One Martini backbone bead per residue (centre of mass of N, CA, C, O) as a GRO file, in nm:
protein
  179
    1UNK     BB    1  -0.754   2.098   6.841
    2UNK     BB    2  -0.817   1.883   6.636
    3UNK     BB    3  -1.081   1.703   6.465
    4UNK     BB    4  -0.944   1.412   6.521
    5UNK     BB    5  -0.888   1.412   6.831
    6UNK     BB    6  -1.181   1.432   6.897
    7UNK     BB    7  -1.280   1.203   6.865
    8UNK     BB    8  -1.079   1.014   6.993
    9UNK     BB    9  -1.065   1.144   7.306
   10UNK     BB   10  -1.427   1.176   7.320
   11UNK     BB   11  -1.587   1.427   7.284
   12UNK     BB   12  -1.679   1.368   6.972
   13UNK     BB   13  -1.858   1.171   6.808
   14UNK     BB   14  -1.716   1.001   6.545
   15UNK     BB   15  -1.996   1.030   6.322
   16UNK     BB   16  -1.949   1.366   6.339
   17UNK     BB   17  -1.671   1.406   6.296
   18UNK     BB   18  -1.664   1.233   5.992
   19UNK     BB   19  -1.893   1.410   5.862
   20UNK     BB   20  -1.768   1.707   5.893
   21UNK     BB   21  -1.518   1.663   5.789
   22UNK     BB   22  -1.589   1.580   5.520
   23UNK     BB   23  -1.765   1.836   5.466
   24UNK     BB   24  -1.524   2.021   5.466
   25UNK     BB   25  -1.357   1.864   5.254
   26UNK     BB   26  -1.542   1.974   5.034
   27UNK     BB   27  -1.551   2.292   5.069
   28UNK     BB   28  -1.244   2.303   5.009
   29UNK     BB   29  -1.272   2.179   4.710
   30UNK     BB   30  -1.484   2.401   4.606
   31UNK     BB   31  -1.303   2.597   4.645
   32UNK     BB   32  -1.065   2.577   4.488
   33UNK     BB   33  -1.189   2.510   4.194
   34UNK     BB   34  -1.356   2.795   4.197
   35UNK     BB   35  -1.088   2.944   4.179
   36UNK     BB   36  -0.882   2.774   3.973
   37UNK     BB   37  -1.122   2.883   3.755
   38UNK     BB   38  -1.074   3.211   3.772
   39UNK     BB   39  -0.774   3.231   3.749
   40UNK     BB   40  -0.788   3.112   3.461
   41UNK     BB   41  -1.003   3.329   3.339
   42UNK     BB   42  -0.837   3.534   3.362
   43UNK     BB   43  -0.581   3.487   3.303
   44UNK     BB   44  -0.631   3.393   2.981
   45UNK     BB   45  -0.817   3.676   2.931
   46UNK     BB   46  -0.592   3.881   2.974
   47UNK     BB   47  -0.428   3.765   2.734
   48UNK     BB   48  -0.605   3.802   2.518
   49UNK     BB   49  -0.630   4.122   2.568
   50UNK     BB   50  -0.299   4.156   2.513
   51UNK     BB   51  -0.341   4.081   2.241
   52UNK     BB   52  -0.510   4.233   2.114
   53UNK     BB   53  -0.382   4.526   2.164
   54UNK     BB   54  -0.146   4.387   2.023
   55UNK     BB   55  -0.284   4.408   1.724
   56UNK     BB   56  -0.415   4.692   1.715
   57UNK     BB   57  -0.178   4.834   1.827
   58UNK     BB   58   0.121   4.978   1.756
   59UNK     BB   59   0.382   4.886   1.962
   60UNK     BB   60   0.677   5.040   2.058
   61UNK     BB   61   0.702   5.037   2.343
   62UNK     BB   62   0.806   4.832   2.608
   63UNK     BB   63   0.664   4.933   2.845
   64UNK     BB   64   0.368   4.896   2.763
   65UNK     BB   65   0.409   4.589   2.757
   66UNK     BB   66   0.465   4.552   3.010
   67UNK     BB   67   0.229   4.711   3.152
   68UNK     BB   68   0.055   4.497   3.052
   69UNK     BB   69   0.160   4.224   3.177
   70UNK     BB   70   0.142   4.291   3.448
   71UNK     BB   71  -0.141   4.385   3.477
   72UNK     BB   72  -0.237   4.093   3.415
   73UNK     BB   73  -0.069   3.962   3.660
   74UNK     BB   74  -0.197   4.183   3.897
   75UNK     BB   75  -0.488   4.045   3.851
   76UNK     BB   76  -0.445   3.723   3.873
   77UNK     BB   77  -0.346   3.789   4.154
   78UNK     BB   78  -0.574   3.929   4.276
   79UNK     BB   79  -0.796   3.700   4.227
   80UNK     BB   80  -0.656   3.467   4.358
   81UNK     BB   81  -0.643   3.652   4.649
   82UNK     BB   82  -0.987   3.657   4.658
   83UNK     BB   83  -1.071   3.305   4.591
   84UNK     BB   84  -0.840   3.168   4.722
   85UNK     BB   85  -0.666   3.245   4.983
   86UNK     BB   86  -0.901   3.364   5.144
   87UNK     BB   87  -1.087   3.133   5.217
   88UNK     BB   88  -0.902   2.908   5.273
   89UNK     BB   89  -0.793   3.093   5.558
   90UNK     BB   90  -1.055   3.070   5.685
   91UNK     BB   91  -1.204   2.911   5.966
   92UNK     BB   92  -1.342   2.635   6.031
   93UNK     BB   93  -1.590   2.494   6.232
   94UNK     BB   94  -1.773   2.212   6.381
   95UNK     BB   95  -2.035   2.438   6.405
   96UNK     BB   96  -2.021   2.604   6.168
   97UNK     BB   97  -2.103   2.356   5.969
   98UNK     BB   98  -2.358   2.277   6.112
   99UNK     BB   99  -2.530   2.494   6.094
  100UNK     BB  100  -2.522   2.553   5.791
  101UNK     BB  101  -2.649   2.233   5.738
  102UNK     BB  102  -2.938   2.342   5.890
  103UNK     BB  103  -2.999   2.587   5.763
  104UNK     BB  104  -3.110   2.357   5.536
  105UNK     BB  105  -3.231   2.151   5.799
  106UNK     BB  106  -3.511   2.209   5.996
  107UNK     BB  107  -3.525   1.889   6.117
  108UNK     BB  108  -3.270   1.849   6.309
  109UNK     BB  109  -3.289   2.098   6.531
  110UNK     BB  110  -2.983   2.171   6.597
  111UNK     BB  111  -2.857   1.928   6.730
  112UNK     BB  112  -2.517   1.901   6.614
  113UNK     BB  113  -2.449   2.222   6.716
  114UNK     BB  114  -2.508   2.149   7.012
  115UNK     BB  115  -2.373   1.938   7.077
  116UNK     BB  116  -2.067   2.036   6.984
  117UNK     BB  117  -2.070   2.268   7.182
  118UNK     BB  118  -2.127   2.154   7.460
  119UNK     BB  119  -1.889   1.937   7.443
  120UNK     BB  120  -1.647   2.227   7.379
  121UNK     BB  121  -1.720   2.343   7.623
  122UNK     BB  122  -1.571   2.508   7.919
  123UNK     BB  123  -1.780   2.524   8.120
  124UNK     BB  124  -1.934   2.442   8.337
  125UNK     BB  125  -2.172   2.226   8.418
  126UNK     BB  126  -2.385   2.387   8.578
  127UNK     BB  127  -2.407   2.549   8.281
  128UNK     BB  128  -2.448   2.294   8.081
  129UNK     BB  129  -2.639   2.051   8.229
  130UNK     BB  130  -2.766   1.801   8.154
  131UNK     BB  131  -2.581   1.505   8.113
  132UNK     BB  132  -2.836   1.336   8.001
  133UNK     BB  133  -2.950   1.561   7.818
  134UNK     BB  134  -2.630   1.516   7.634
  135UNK     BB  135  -2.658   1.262   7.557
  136UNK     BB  136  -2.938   1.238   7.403
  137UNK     BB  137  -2.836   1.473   7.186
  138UNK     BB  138  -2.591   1.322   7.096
  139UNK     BB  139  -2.763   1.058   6.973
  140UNK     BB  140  -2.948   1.229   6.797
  141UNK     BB  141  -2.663   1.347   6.670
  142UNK     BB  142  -2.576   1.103   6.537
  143UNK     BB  143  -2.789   1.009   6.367
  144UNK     BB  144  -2.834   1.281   6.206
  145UNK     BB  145  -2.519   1.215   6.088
  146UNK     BB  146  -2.573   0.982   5.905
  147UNK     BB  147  -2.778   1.093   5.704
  148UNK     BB  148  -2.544   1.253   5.562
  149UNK     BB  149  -2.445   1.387   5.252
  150UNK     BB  150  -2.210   1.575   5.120
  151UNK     BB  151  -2.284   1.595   4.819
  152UNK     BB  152  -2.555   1.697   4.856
  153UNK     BB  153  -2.498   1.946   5.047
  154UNK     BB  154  -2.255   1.988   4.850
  155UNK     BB  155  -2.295   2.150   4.537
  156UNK     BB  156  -2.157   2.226   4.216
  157UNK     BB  157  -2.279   2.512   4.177
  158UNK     BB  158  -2.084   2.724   4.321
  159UNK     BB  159  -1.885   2.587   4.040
  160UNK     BB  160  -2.015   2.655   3.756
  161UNK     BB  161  -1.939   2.972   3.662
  162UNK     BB  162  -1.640   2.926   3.649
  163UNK     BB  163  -1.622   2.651   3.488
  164UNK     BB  164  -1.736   2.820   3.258
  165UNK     BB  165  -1.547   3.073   3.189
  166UNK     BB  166  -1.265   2.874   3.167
  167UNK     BB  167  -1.408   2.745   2.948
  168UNK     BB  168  -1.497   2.983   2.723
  169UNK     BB  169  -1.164   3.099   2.783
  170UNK     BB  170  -1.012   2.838   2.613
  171UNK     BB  171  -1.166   2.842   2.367
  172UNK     BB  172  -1.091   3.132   2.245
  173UNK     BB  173  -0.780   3.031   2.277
  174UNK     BB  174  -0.795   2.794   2.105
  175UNK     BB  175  -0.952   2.958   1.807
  176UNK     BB  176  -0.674   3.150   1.796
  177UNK     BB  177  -0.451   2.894   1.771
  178UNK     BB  178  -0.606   2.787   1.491
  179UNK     BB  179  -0.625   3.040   1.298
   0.00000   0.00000   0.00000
């Protein structure tokens, strides 16, 4: 089921759906970034090595030449998808980020990953306990997900290293092609 779905269908209250899907579409925004990032930081890193290799030793072979852009190429091929492709892959679910979320907010109390759970659960009724404390925990895990910012939550600190690299390794690349 969509994550669209959930709230519309009614299984978990939309001010939930809505706070929960924000903080996802940030998380995947903030990896994206950092990936792309790291990935320009390679690319043109490698170009930079191999620019610099090929300045001080004299390559007369094609082969070796080739051999240098190849692996320029197959190292930022590999950082791709070690920092872009293989996190985007893996799966979120709205428990997965309520958790999350709460592992640094210890006032939550777990309200809002406990109702998601809940609410999503295959289980029984007698197994899932009472509708009416099921409400009540819903009533104030909507509440607690009022109050969340996604901005404050999820902030570019983890892509502030990537972004200084991407600087840095950009300016020196025109610094080389200024002089």
């Amino acid at each position: 089921m969509k994550v669209a779905a959930l709230g519309a269908a009614g299984v978990i209250p939309q001010p939930i759906v809505d706070k929960l899907t924000r903080l996802l579409r940030r998380v995947r925004w903030l990896i994206v970034l950092r990936g792309a990032c790291a990935v320009a930081a390679t690319a043109i890193g490698s170009l930079l090595a191999v620019m610099a290799i090929d300045a001080t030793v004299t390559l007369f072979s094609l082969t070796t030449r080739w051999a240098l852009s190849l692996s320029a190429y197959g190292l930022t091929a590999a950082v791709a998808l070690w920092v872009l492709v293989r996190p985007l892959a893996r799966t979120f679910t709205l428990a997965g980020v309520a958790r999350a979320i709460e592992s640094h907010h210890p006032e939550l109390q777990e309200r809002i990953s406990s109702a998601v759970e809940l609410l999503m659960s295959t289980d029984a009724p007698e197994l899932r306990g009472s509708q009416q404390l099921i409400n009540a925990l819903v009533m104030q895990a909507s509440d607690s997900a009022q109050k969340l910012s996604p901005r404050r939550e999820i902030t570019l600190r983890a892509a502030r290293p990537s972004l200084v690299a991407a600087i840095a390794v950009f300016a020196i690349f025109a610094a080389v092609f200024i002089l």
